[in-house]
Coordinates of C-alpha atoms and ligand atoms in Angstrom, one line a residue:
Chain L
M956 CA 0.2 -0.1 0.2
A957 CA 1.3 3.4 -1.2
W958 CA 0.5 6.4 1.4
E959 CA 1.5 8.6 -0.8
F960 CA -2.2 10.2 -0.8
L961 CA -0.8 11.3 3.0
T962 CA 0.7 13.6 1.1
V963 CA -1.7 15.4 -0.9
Y964 CA -4.0 15.5 2.0
W965 CA -1.5 16.9 4.4
R966 CA -1.4 19.8 1.9
E967 CA -4.6 20.2 1.2
M968 CA -5.0 20.9 5.4
I969 CA -2.4 23.4 5.0
R970 CA -4.0 25.6 2.6
F971 CA -7.6 25.0 3.9
V972 CA -6.7 26.4 7.5
R973 CA -4.2 29.0 6.1
F974 CA -6.8 30.7 4.0
R975 CA -8.8 32.4 6.6
T976 CA -11.4 33.8 4.2
Q977 CA -12.5 29.9 3.0
L978 CA -12.2 28.2 6.7
F979 CA -14.0 31.4 8.5
A980 CA -16.9 31.4 4.9
S981 CA -16.6 27.3 5.4
L982 CA -17.9 27.0 9.4
L983 CA -19.9 30.3 9.0
Q984 CA -22.0 28.5 6.1
P985 CA -23.8 26.1 7.6
A986 CA -24.1 27.8 11.0
L987 CA -25.8 30.9 8.8
W988 CA -28.1 28.2 7.4
M989 CA -29.1 26.9 10.0
A990 CA -29.4 30.7 12.0
F991 CA -31.5 32.1 9.4
F992 CA -32.9 29.6 7.0
G993 CA -34.1 27.5 10.4
V994 CA -35.5 29.7 12.1
A995 CA -37.7 31.5 9.5
M996 CA -39.1 28.0 8.2
S997 CA -39.7 26.1 11.2
S998 CA -42.1 29.4 12.1
N999 CA -43.6 28.9 9.9
L1000 CA -44.3 25.8 9.1
D1001 CA -44.7 24.3 12.7
R1002 CA -47.8 26.5 12.4
F1003 CA -48.9 25.3 9.8
A1004 CA -48.1 21.7 10.2
S1005 CA -49.6 21.8 13.6
A1006 CA -53.1 21.7 11.9
I1007 CA -52.5 17.8 11.5
P1008 CA -51.6 16.5 14.5
A1009 CA -49.4 13.1 14.4
P1010 CA -51.2 9.6 14.2
A1011 CA -51.8 8.6 18.3
G1012 CA -48.7 6.9 19.5
V1013 CA -46.0 7.8 16.4
F1014 CA -43.6 10.6 18.1
S1015 CA -43.4 13.8 16.1
V1016 CA -41.0 16.1 15.3
D1017 CA -40.7 19.8 15.4
Y1018 CA -39.3 21.8 11.5
L1019 CA -35.7 22.8 13.2
T1020 CA -35.0 18.7 13.7
F1021 CA -36.0 17.7 10.4
M1022 CA -34.5 20.6 8.6
A1023 CA -30.9 20.8 10.6
A1024 CA -30.6 16.7 8.2
G1025 CA -31.4 18.7 5.4
V1026 CA -29.1 21.2 6.3
I1027 CA -26.0 18.6 7.1
A1028 CA -26.7 17.2 3.7
M1029 CA -27.0 20.3 1.6
T1030 CA -23.4 21.9 2.8
T1031 CA -21.7 19.0 2.4
L1032 CA -23.1 19.3 -1.0
F1033 CA -22.1 21.9 -1.5
T1034 CA -18.9 21.7 -0.2
S1035 CA -18.4 19.0 -2.4
L1036 CA -19.2 20.1 -5.1
F1037 CA -16.5 22.8 -4.9
G1038 CA -14.0 20.8 -3.6
G1039 CA -12.3 19.6 -6.2
I1040 CA -11.9 23.2 -7.6
S1041 CA -8.1 23.3 -6.1
L1042 CA -7.1 20.6 -8.4
L1043 CA -8.5 23.4 -11.4
F1044 CA -6.1 25.7 -9.9
D1045 CA -3.0 23.7 -9.2
K1046 CA -3.6 22.3 -13.3
N1047 CA -4.3 26.4 -14.1
W1048 CA -1.6 27.5 -12.5
G1049 CA 1.1 24.8 -13.2
L1050 CA 0.9 23.7 -9.9
M1051 CA 0.1 19.6 -11.3
R1052 CA 2.8 19.1 -13.0
E1053 CA 4.9 18.6 -9.8
M1054 CA 2.7 15.7 -8.7
L1055 CA 2.1 14.4 -12.4
A1056 CA 5.8 14.3 -13.7
S1057 CA 6.5 12.3 -9.6
P1058 CA 6.6 9.0 -9.6
M1059 CA 3.4 8.9 -8.0
P1060 CA 0.4 7.6 -8.8
R1061 CA -2.1 9.5 -10.1
T1062 CA -5.0 7.8 -8.4
H1063 CA -3.6 9.6 -5.2
I1064 CA -4.0 13.0 -6.5
M1065 CA -7.5 12.8 -6.4
L1066 CA -8.0 10.8 -3.3
G1067 CA -5.7 12.6 -1.2
V1068 CA -8.0 15.8 -2.4
S1069 CA -10.8 13.9 -1.7
L1070 CA -10.3 13.0 1.2
S1071 CA -9.5 16.4 2.8
G1072 CA -12.6 17.7 1.3
M1073 CA -14.1 14.6 3.4
T1074 CA -12.5 16.2 5.9
K1075 CA -14.3 19.9 6.0
S1076 CA -17.4 18.2 5.6
F1077 CA -17.1 16.6 8.9
V1078 CA -16.0 19.5 10.1
Q1079 CA -18.7 21.5 9.4
V1080 CA -21.4 18.8 10.1
A1081 CA -19.9 18.5 14.0
I1082 CA -20.1 22.5 13.7
I1083 CA -23.9 22.2 12.7
M1084 CA -24.9 19.3 14.6
A1085 CA -23.1 21.5 18.1
L1086 CA -25.3 24.4 16.8
G1087 CA -28.1 22.2 16.3
L1088 CA -28.7 21.4 20.1
L1089 CA -27.7 24.8 21.4
M1090 CA -30.2 25.9 19.5
G1091 CA -33.2 23.6 20.2
V1092 CA -33.0 20.5 17.3
R1093 CA -34.0 17.8 19.3
F1094 CA -31.3 16.0 17.4
F1095 CA -31.1 11.9 19.7
P1096 CA -33.8 12.4 21.8
G1097 CA -34.1 9.9 24.5
F1098 CA -31.4 8.2 23.6
S1099 CA -28.5 6.2 25.6
A1100 CA -25.1 7.6 25.3
A1101 CA -24.1 4.3 23.5
R1102 CA -26.5 4.9 21.1
I1103 CA -25.8 8.7 20.7
A1104 CA -22.4 7.4 20.1
L1105 CA -24.1 4.8 16.9
S1106 CA -26.1 7.5 15.7
I1107 CA -23.2 10.2 15.4
L1108 CA -20.5 7.0 13.7
G1109 CA -23.4 6.1 11.0
I1110 CA -24.5 10.2 9.8
F1111 CA -20.6 10.7 9.8
A1112 CA -20.2 6.5 7.4
F1113 CA -23.4 8.3 5.0
V1114 CA -21.5 11.8 5.2
G1115 CA -18.4 10.2 4.2
V1116 CA -19.3 8.5 1.1
F1117 CA -22.0 10.9 0.0
S1118 CA -19.6 13.5 0.0
L1119 CA -16.5 11.2 -1.6
G1120 CA -18.8 10.4 -4.5
F1121 CA -19.5 14.2 -5.2
L1122 CA -16.2 15.3 -4.7
L1123 CA -14.4 13.2 -6.9
F1124 CA -17.1 14.2 -9.6
S1125 CA -16.3 17.7 -8.8
S1126 CA -12.0 16.3 -9.5
T1127 CA -13.4 14.5 -13.1
I1128 CA -15.3 18.0 -13.9
S1129 CA -12.1 20.3 -12.7
M1130 CA -9.8 18.3 -14.4
R1131 CA -11.4 18.7 -17.7
L1132 CA -12.3 22.3 -17.7
E1133 CA -11.1 25.4 -18.9
S1134 CA -11.9 28.1 -16.2
P1135 CA -13.2 28.0 -12.7
E1136 CA -16.1 30.1 -14.0
G1137 CA -16.6 26.6 -15.6
L1138 CA -16.9 24.4 -12.6
Q1139 CA -19.2 27.4 -10.7
G1140 CA -22.0 26.7 -13.9
V1141 CA -22.0 23.4 -13.4
I1142 CA -22.2 23.3 -10.1
T1143 CA -24.8 25.9 -10.2
L1144 CA -26.8 23.7 -12.8
L1145 CA -26.4 20.7 -10.6
T1146 CA -27.3 21.9 -7.1
L1147 CA -31.1 23.2 -7.8
P1148 CA -32.3 20.0 -9.4
L1149 CA -30.6 17.9 -6.5
F1150 CA -31.6 20.1 -3.7
F1151 CA -35.3 20.1 -4.2
V1152 CA -35.6 17.0 -5.6
S1153 CA -34.5 15.6 -1.9
N1154 CA -36.2 14.9 0.7
A1155 CA -34.4 17.7 2.1
L1156 CA -36.6 20.6 2.8
Y1157 CA -40.0 18.8 2.8
P1158 CA -41.6 15.6 2.5
I1159 CA -41.3 13.4 -0.8
Q1160 CA -44.8 12.4 -0.4
A1161 CA -46.1 15.7 -1.6
F1162 CA -44.1 15.3 -5.0
P1163 CA -45.4 14.6 -7.9
P1164 CA -44.9 10.9 -8.9
I1165 CA -42.8 11.9 -11.7
L1166 CA -40.6 14.2 -9.0
Q1167 CA -40.5 10.9 -7.1
V1168 CA -38.9 8.7 -8.5
L1169 CA -36.2 11.3 -9.7
S1170 CA -36.0 11.9 -6.0
I1171 CA -35.4 8.3 -5.2
Y1172 CA -32.1 7.8 -7.2
N1173 CA -31.6 11.3 -6.1
P1174 CA -28.1 10.7 -3.5
L1175 CA -29.0 13.4 -1.6
T1176 CA -32.3 12.2 -0.5
H1177 CA -30.4 8.8 0.7
L1178 CA -28.3 10.6 2.5
V1179 CA -31.1 12.6 4.8
S1180 CA -33.4 9.3 5.1
G1181 CA -30.0 8.2 6.7
V1182 CA -29.2 11.3 8.4
R1183 CA -32.5 11.0 9.2
Y1184 CA -32.8 7.4 10.6
F1185 CA -29.8 8.5 12.9
A1186 CA -30.7 11.6 14.5
I1187 CA -33.9 10.9 14.8
G1188 CA -35.1 7.5 14.7
S1189 CA -37.1 4.9 13.3
D1190 CA -40.8 5.7 13.1
F1191 CA -41.4 9.7 13.5
F1192 CA -43.7 12.4 12.4
A1193 CA -43.1 15.7 10.9
V1194 CA -44.6 18.3 8.3
G1195 CA -47.7 16.4 8.2
A1196 CA -46.3 13.2 6.7
R1197 CA -45.1 10.4 8.9
Y1198 CA -41.2 8.4 8.3
T1199 CA -41.3 5.4 8.9
S1200 CA -37.7 3.0 7.9
T1201 CA -36.3 0.0 8.5
T1202 CA -32.9 -1.2 8.8
V1203 CA -32.4 -2.9 5.5
D1204 CA -34.1 0.6 4.1
V1205 CA -31.4 2.5 5.4
L1206 CA -29.2 -0.4 4.7
V1207 CA -30.0 0.1 0.4
S1208 CA -29.9 4.0 1.2
F1209 CA -26.7 3.3 2.0
A1210 CA -25.4 1.2 -1.2
Y1211 CA -26.6 3.2 -3.1
L1212 CA -24.4 5.9 -1.7
V1213 CA -21.1 3.4 -2.0
V1214 CA -22.4 1.9 -5.8
F1215 CA -22.2 5.8 -6.7
A1216 CA -18.7 7.2 -4.5
S1217 CA -18.0 3.5 -6.7
V1218 CA -19.4 4.7 -10.3
M1219 CA -17.5 8.5 -9.1
Y1220 CA -14.4 6.9 -8.9
F1221 CA -13.7 5.0 -11.8
L1222 CA -15.1 8.1 -14.3
A1223 CA -12.1 10.1 -11.8
R1224 CA -9.6 7.7 -12.1
R1225 CA -10.2 7.2 -16.2
T1226 CA -9.8 11.2 -16.6
F1227 CA -6.2 11.3 -14.1
Q1228 CA -4.7 8.6 -16.1
R1229 CA -5.5 9.9 -18.9
A1230 CA -4.8 13.4 -17.8
V1231 CA -2.4 15.7 -19.9
V1232 CA -1.0 19.1 -18.5
T1233 CA 1.6 21.2 -19.8
Chain X
M920 CA 27.0 -3.5 -23.8
E921 CA 27.1 -1.6 -21.2
G922 CA 25.3 1.7 -22.5
D923 CA 26.9 5.5 -21.9
D924 CA 23.7 6.9 -23.3
I925 CA 21.4 7.9 -20.1
I926 CA 18.9 9.9 -22.6
E927 CA 18.6 9.0 -26.2
V928 CA 16.1 10.8 -28.6
Q929 CA 15.2 8.8 -32.0
D930 CA 13.5 11.1 -34.6
L931 CA 10.9 12.4 -32.1
K932 CA 8.6 14.2 -33.7
H933 CA 5.4 16.1 -31.6
M934 CA 2.2 18.0 -32.9
F935 CA 0.1 20.3 -31.8
D936 CA -3.3 20.5 -33.4
G937 CA -1.8 20.1 -36.5
F938 CA 1.1 22.6 -36.1
A939 CA 4.5 20.2 -35.8
A940 CA 6.5 21.8 -33.0
V941 CA 9.6 19.2 -33.2
R942 CA 10.3 18.0 -36.8
G943 CA 11.7 15.1 -35.7
I944 CA 14.7 14.8 -34.0
S945 CA 17.7 13.0 -32.8
F946 CA 19.8 13.0 -30.1
T947 CA 21.8 11.1 -27.5
V948 CA 23.4 12.4 -23.5
K949 CA 26.4 10.5 -22.5
R950 CA 25.9 9.9 -18.8
G951 CA 27.8 12.9 -16.3
E952 CA 27.7 15.2 -19.2
I953 CA 26.0 19.0 -18.7
F954 CA 23.9 18.6 -22.6
S955 CA 22.3 21.8 -23.6
F956 CA 19.8 23.2 -26.4
L957 CA 19.8 25.9 -27.3
G958 CA 17.3 27.9 -29.2
P959 CA 15.0 30.9 -29.3
N960 CA 11.6 31.4 -28.1
G961 CA 9.6 28.3 -29.6
A962 CA 11.8 26.4 -31.0
G963 CA 10.3 23.8 -29.2
K964 CA 12.8 23.0 -26.2
S965 CA 9.9 22.7 -23.7
T966 CA 8.0 20.3 -26.1
T967 CA 11.2 17.8 -25.7
I968 CA 11.5 18.2 -22.0
N969 CA 7.6 17.8 -21.5
I970 CA 8.2 14.7 -23.8
L971 CA 11.6 13.2 -21.9
T972 CA 9.7 13.9 -18.5
T973 CA 6.6 12.0 -19.6
L974 CA 4.7 15.0 -19.3
L975 CA 3.0 15.3 -22.7
P976 CA 2.6 11.5 -24.5
L977 CA 4.8 10.3 -27.1
Q978 CA 3.4 10.6 -29.9
K979 CA 6.1 9.5 -32.6
G980 CA 9.7 8.3 -32.7
A981 CA 11.1 6.2 -29.1
V982 CA 13.1 7.9 -26.5
R983 CA 14.3 6.6 -23.8
V984 CA 15.5 7.8 -20.4
A985 CA 17.7 6.5 -17.1
G986 CA 17.6 2.9 -19.5
Y987 CA 13.6 3.2 -19.5
D988 CA 11.3 3.7 -22.5
V989 CA 9.0 6.9 -21.9
A990 CA 5.7 5.3 -23.4
R991 CA 6.7 1.7 -22.0
E992 CA 7.7 2.8 -18.5
P993 CA 6.6 6.3 -17.7
G994 CA 7.0 4.7 -13.8
R995 CA 9.6 4.1 -14.2
V996 CA 11.4 7.7 -15.8
R997 CA 9.5 9.5 -13.0
E998 CA 12.3 7.9 -10.3
S999 CA 14.5 8.5 -12.6
I1000 CA 14.4 12.0 -13.2
G1001 CA 14.1 15.4 -11.4
I1002 CA 13.2 18.9 -13.3
V1003 CA 12.9 21.8 -12.3
F1004 CA 9.6 23.8 -14.7
Q1005 CA 11.4 26.8 -17.0
D1006 CA 7.8 29.1 -15.3
D1007 CA 7.9 29.6 -11.8
V1008 CA 5.7 26.8 -10.6
L1009 CA 5.6 27.2 -6.4
D1010 CA 2.2 27.4 -4.5
R1011 CA 2.5 30.7 -3.0
D1012 CA 0.7 29.5 -0.1
L1013 CA 3.9 27.3 1.4
T1014 CA 7.0 28.4 3.4
V1015 CA 9.6 27.1 1.6
W1016 CA 10.2 24.1 4.2
E1017 CA 6.9 22.9 3.2
T1018 CA 7.4 23.5 0.1
M1019 CA 10.5 21.1 0.2
E1020 CA 9.1 18.6 2.5
F1021 CA 6.5 17.8 -0.1
H1022 CA 8.1 17.2 -2.7
G1023 CA 10.4 14.3 -0.2
R1024 CA 7.3 13.2 -0.1
L1025 CA 6.1 13.1 -3.1
Y1026 CA 8.7 10.9 -3.7
S1027 CA 9.0 8.9 -0.5
I1028 CA 12.0 9.5 0.7
P1029 CA 12.1 8.6 4.3
R1030 CA 11.7 11.1 7.4
D1031 CA 15.0 11.4 9.0
E1032 CA 16.1 11.4 5.4
R1033 CA 14.0 14.1 4.0
R1034 CA 15.4 16.3 6.5
R1035 CA 18.6 15.8 6.1
R1036 CA 18.2 16.9 2.9
I1037 CA 16.4 19.5 2.9
D1038 CA 18.6 21.3 5.4
D1039 CA 21.6 20.2 3.5
L1040 CA 19.5 21.6 0.6
L1041 CA 18.3 24.8 1.6
R1042 CA 22.4 25.7 2.7
V1043 CA 23.9 25.7 -0.6
V1044 CA 21.2 27.8 -2.2
E1045 CA 21.2 30.0 0.6
L1046 CA 17.4 30.0 1.9
G1047 CA 18.0 28.5 5.6
P1048 CA 17.0 32.1 6.9
K1049 CA 13.9 32.1 4.7
R1050 CA 12.7 28.6 5.6
D1051 CA 9.8 29.6 7.0
E1052 CA 8.7 32.6 4.7
R1053 CA 5.2 32.2 1.9
T1054 CA 7.4 31.4 -1.7
K1055 CA 5.3 34.4 -2.7
N1056 CA 7.5 36.5 -0.6
L1057 CA 10.2 35.1 -1.9
S1058 CA 12.3 37.5 -4.8
G1059 CA 12.7 35.6 -8.3
G1060 CA 16.3 35.4 -7.9
M1061 CA 15.5 33.1 -4.5
K1062 CA 12.5 31.3 -6.4
R1063 CA 14.7 29.8 -9.1
R1064 CA 16.9 28.5 -6.2
L1065 CA 14.0 27.0 -4.5
Q1066 CA 12.9 25.5 -7.2
I1067 CA 16.3 23.8 -8.4
A1068 CA 17.2 22.5 -5.0
R1069 CA 13.5 21.0 -5.1
G1070 CA 14.9 19.5 -8.3
L1071 CA 18.1 18.1 -6.8
M1072 CA 16.0 17.3 -3.7
T1073 CA 15.9 13.1 -4.9
R1074 CA 19.4 13.2 -6.6
P1075 CA 18.3 12.2 -10.1
E1076 CA 20.2 10.5 -12.1
V1077 CA 19.6 12.9 -14.7
L1078 CA 17.6 16.4 -13.7
F1079 CA 16.9 19.2 -16.4
L1080 CA 16.6 22.0 -16.8
D1081 CA 14.3 24.6 -18.3
E1082 CA 15.9 27.8 -18.6
P1083 CA 17.4 27.6 -15.7
T1084 CA 18.6 31.0 -15.1
Q1085 CA 15.6 33.0 -17.7
G1086 CA 15.0 37.0 -16.2
L1087 CA 18.1 36.4 -12.9
D1088 CA 20.7 39.0 -12.3
P1089 CA 23.9 38.5 -13.6
Q1090 CA 25.8 37.7 -10.4
T1091 CA 22.8 35.3 -9.1
R1092 CA 22.9 33.1 -12.9
M1093 CA 26.8 33.1 -12.1
R1094 CA 26.2 32.1 -8.5
M1095 CA 23.4 29.2 -10.1
W1096 CA 26.0 28.6 -12.8
E1097 CA 27.8 26.7 -9.9
Y1098 CA 25.7 25.3 -8.1
I1099 CA 24.7 23.7 -12.0
R1100 CA 28.2 22.9 -11.9
Q1101 CA 28.3 20.7 -8.4
V1102 CA 25.3 19.4 -9.2
N1103 CA 27.0 17.9 -11.7
E1104 CA 30.4 16.8 -9.7
A1105 CA 28.6 15.0 -8.0
G1106 CA 27.7 12.6 -11.0
T1107 CA 23.4 14.2 -12.1
T1108 CA 23.2 14.2 -15.5
I1109 CA 21.6 17.7 -16.9
F1110 CA 19.5 18.4 -19.3
L1111 CA 18.9 22.4 -19.7
T1112 CA 17.9 24.4 -22.6
T1113 CA 18.8 28.1 -22.5
H1114 CA 18.7 30.8 -25.1
Y1115 CA 21.7 32.4 -23.5
M1116 CA 24.8 31.7 -25.5
E1117 CA 26.7 31.9 -22.3
E1118 CA 25.4 29.8 -21.1
A1119 CA 25.2 27.3 -22.9
D1120 CA 28.9 28.1 -23.8
M1121 CA 30.1 28.0 -19.9
L1122 CA 27.9 24.8 -18.9
S1123 CA 28.1 22.6 -21.6
D1124 CA 29.6 19.4 -22.6
R1125 CA 28.2 19.5 -25.5
I1126 CA 25.4 22.2 -27.7
S1127 CA 22.6 21.0 -29.7
I1128 CA 21.1 24.3 -31.3
I1129 CA 17.6 23.6 -32.1
D1130 CA 15.3 25.7 -34.3
H1131 CA 12.1 25.2 -35.4
G1132 CA 11.5 22.3 -34.5
R1133 CA 14.8 20.9 -35.4
I1134 CA 18.5 20.2 -34.2
I1135 CA 21.2 22.4 -36.6
V1136 CA 24.2 21.6 -35.5
S1137 CA 25.0 19.7 -32.2
G1138 CA 28.9 19.3 -30.8
T1139 CA 30.7 20.8 -28.4
P1140 CA 30.7 24.3 -27.6
E1141 CA 34.7 23.8 -29.2
E1142 CA 34.0 22.0 -32.0
L1143 CA 31.1 24.9 -33.1
K1144 CA 32.9 27.8 -32.7
N1145 CA 35.5 26.0 -34.4
A1146 CA 34.1 24.8 -37.3
L1147 CA 33.7 28.1 -38.4
G1148 CA 37.3 28.4 -39.2
E1149 CA 37.3 32.3 -38.0
D1150 CA 39.3 32.7 -35.6
V1151 CA 41.5 36.1 -35.8
V1152 CA 44.5 36.7 -34.1
Y1153 CA 45.3 40.3 -34.0
L1154 CA 49.1 41.4 -33.0
E1155 CA 50.9 44.6 -32.2
T1156 CA 55.0 44.7 -33.6
E1157 CA 57.7 46.8 -33.9
D1158 CA 57.0 46.4 -38.0
N1159 CA 54.0 44.9 -39.4
R1160 CA 55.5 44.8 -42.9
R1161 CA 58.5 42.5 -41.8
A1162 CA 56.1 40.4 -39.4
R1163 CA 53.7 39.6 -42.4
K1164 CA 56.9 38.6 -44.0
S1165 CA 57.8 36.4 -41.6
L1166 CA 54.3 34.5 -41.1
G1167 CA 54.7 33.1 -44.6
G1168 CA 55.7 29.5 -43.4
I1169 CA 52.3 28.7 -41.8
G1170 CA 49.7 26.5 -44.3
E1171 CA 47.2 27.2 -41.6
I1172 CA 46.8 31.1 -41.8
R1173 CA 43.9 31.6 -44.5
S1174 CA 44.5 35.8 -44.7
V1175 CA 46.0 38.5 -43.4
T1176 CA 45.0 42.3 -42.7
E1177 CA 47.3 45.1 -42.0
S1178 CA 45.8 47.9 -39.4
P1179 CA 46.9 50.6 -39.1
R1180 CA 48.8 49.6 -35.7
G1181 CA 48.8 46.4 -36.3
L1182 CA 48.0 42.7 -37.7
S1183 CA 44.2 40.8 -38.2
V1184 CA 45.5 37.6 -38.9
T1185 CA 42.7 34.5 -40.3
I1186 CA 42.6 31.0 -39.6
S1187 CA 41.5 28.1 -41.1
A1188 CA 41.9 25.8 -38.1
D1189 CA 41.8 26.1 -34.3
G1190 CA 44.3 29.7 -33.3
S1191 CA 44.6 29.0 -29.9
H1192 CA 46.9 26.1 -31.8
C1193 CA 48.1 28.0 -34.6
L1194 CA 49.2 31.1 -31.6
P1195 CA 52.4 29.4 -30.2
R1196 CA 53.9 29.2 -34.0
I1197 CA 52.5 32.5 -35.4
V1198 CA 54.5 34.0 -32.5
D1199 CA 57.3 31.6 -32.6
A1200 CA 57.7 32.8 -36.0
V1201 CA 57.8 36.7 -35.4
R1202 CA 60.2 36.7 -32.7
G1203 CA 62.7 34.1 -34.8
A1204 CA 62.6 37.1 -37.3
G1205 CA 63.5 39.3 -34.8
I1206 CA 60.9 41.3 -34.3
G1207 CA 59.3 42.5 -30.9
I1208 CA 55.5 42.1 -30.0
S1209 CA 54.2 44.5 -28.0
S1210 CA 50.6 42.9 -28.1
V1211 CA 48.8 39.6 -28.8
N1212 CA 45.0 39.1 -28.9
L1213 CA 42.8 35.8 -30.4
K1214 CA 39.7 36.2 -30.8
K1215 CA 36.9 33.3 -30.9
P1216 CA 34.7 33.4 -32.6
T1217 CA 31.3 33.2 -30.0
M1218 CA 28.2 31.6 -29.7
D1219 CA 26.3 34.4 -31.4
D1220 CA 28.7 34.1 -34.1
V1221 CA 27.5 30.3 -34.6
F1222 CA 24.1 30.4 -33.9
V1223 CA 23.9 33.5 -36.9
H1224 CA 26.4 30.8 -39.0
Y1225 CA 24.4 28.1 -38.9
T1226 CA 20.2 29.3 -39.0
G1227 CA 21.3 33.1 -41.0
R1228 CA 20.2 35.9 -38.1
E1229 CA 20.5 36.5 -34.6
L1230 CA 19.0 34.3 -32.1
R1231 CA 16.3 36.1 -31.2
D1232 CA 17.1 37.2 -27.3
T1233 CA 13.9 38.4 -26.2
G1234 CA 14.1 37.3 -22.7
A1235 CA 10.5 36.6 -22.8
Ligands
LIG2477 N1 -0.2 22.9 -25.3 C1 0.1 24.1 -26.6 N2 -0.4 24.1 -27.5 C2 -0.3 24.1 -28.5 N3 0.6 24.8 -29.3 C3 1.8 24.2 -27.9 C4 1.4 23.9 -26.4 N4 2.7 24.7 -26.7 C5 3.6 24.7 -27.0 N5 2.9 24.8 -29.0 C6 3.5 25.4 -29.9 O1 5.3 24.8 -29.6 C7 5.5 25.9 -30.0 C8 7.2 25.4 -29.5 O2 7.0 25.4 -27.8 P1 8.7 25.4 -26.9 O3 7.0 25.7 -25.8 O4 8.6 23.9 -26.7 O5 9.3 26.2 -27.6 P2 10.8 27.2 -26.4 O6 12.2 26.4 -27.2 O7 10.4 26.4 -25.3 O8 10.4 28.5 -26.3 P3 10.9 29.2 -24.9 O9 12.2 30.0 -25.3 O10 9.6 30.3 -25.7 O11 10.3 28.4 -23.5 C9 5.9 26.8 -30.1 O12 5.3 27.3 -31.4 C10 4.5 26.9 -29.2 O13 3.8 27.8 -29.3
LIG2478 MG1 10.5 26.8 -22.8

């Protein structure tokens, strides 16, 4: 096993903490989402939702808690889609030649960059959860300490695989594009449909059938389902809909994300092996 | 069959979207020598280096570096070489030390060895006091020195230097030449490109002049200059007219012209071998000599001779 990707990882993390504005922006962004969007939306939606009472015996969840999982997912999506941009700069500024002319296997470039992107997402998710709990998000309701620990592991596993998938995708795009503006365009084009055709902010149950089908193929939906399963539970009621999931459902969601990430890995590997950068 | 050639290039061609940047060049570089590509902007020097260092795919021709075929065993080639790129490619936000550390780790040099080499090399290029400075705060000369130190860190068999002293002040350039010589004396073969005549002349064991993607002529700096056969000896004597007659017996002399104060003797062979006989002949005739000057053709003359034009030394 060769460990050179840790070298790339090391450099990416130096850059991350050194670019102060990037660091603060990435930490502030999820906090702002929680603070403004969360509070504003939940005061509205909780009012409407109270019109539909939870069925007897089903645990009811307020909107802020429901949405917190969506904010985790969305932040991870944004950060990961942007994660490949450092490759684009490396390429444009000639820095990538140093790596391409070295004996390090080329796949390690994308692995190092992806792992560092995953680390950034982990930091962001930890901040969202901590801040959320302070703001009154009721994650882990009545869980034992052991179950909370397990749930956090589960959430990070989902976030990790999901972010790797999109980071590898972002790396592939970055290697094929010439300019940061191009990447920006692709990201803008992708985020809106991915975000809105998912269960991040509202229940899928109310979607037209076509969108419901599409949302099932959306990796974001599976990430959100996984996070909610671990953070809230397997049976709860929120925003006028009942959510139940079995262990099998969660495993299927996880498997779906693993397949997604694997496909992205092979695409990225092909791109890197053929890349010509001078 | 002990191969002494560490670089072998045969009929190398490279096209960029229909434009032939390299048009069939062949050359070899011997282990341990300093070999230069001398040519103007756009001659194809960097393109050739990019192919030899596996950054560009091999399109046509055969290239072996350090015994490995660049197309079939690029990984092996990469392990054997170091490169200093033409333009400054340093991560602006890493420190000098981190830049070196990153490079050493890319080549999996073990930690202790790596740290030792970093310290040594930073001392050699006089960047020790700057080790914690971000590279964006270095001067142009310091940046080049850092890149050369970085290229040396892996103790490559062949070091490629693409215009290593471009844009440096004369003093720093001289210092750079010293480093390059030291590295070479320590056993590293050096392939260097330049469009500075003196650089090729001062440093190289052998030179190929390249223009428009073709090698025009190759040889040692001496051979190239001597091939012009235009060495000129300038003499000031007590009696120029008699001195002129005394030179009659030396066959290599092509022509002698008398100028107001002395004689210009044009020689068809290597002037430095002829000069003692000229002096002997004049002295033998009992004529005192007050001044002797041998002017050899410069690389500029060589370039003009072979390409029919001045080297466009734009320094771009
Ligand atoms: N990626 C590319 N795409 C198209 N043309 C290119 C590319 N790279 C180089 N060329 C062309 O190939 C020719 C040779 O370029 P090269 O960079 O090898 O020159 P050079 O000898 O290194 O010149 P300089 O002294 O200016 O560095 C030039 O005409 C250049 O425009
Ligand atoms: Mg060049």
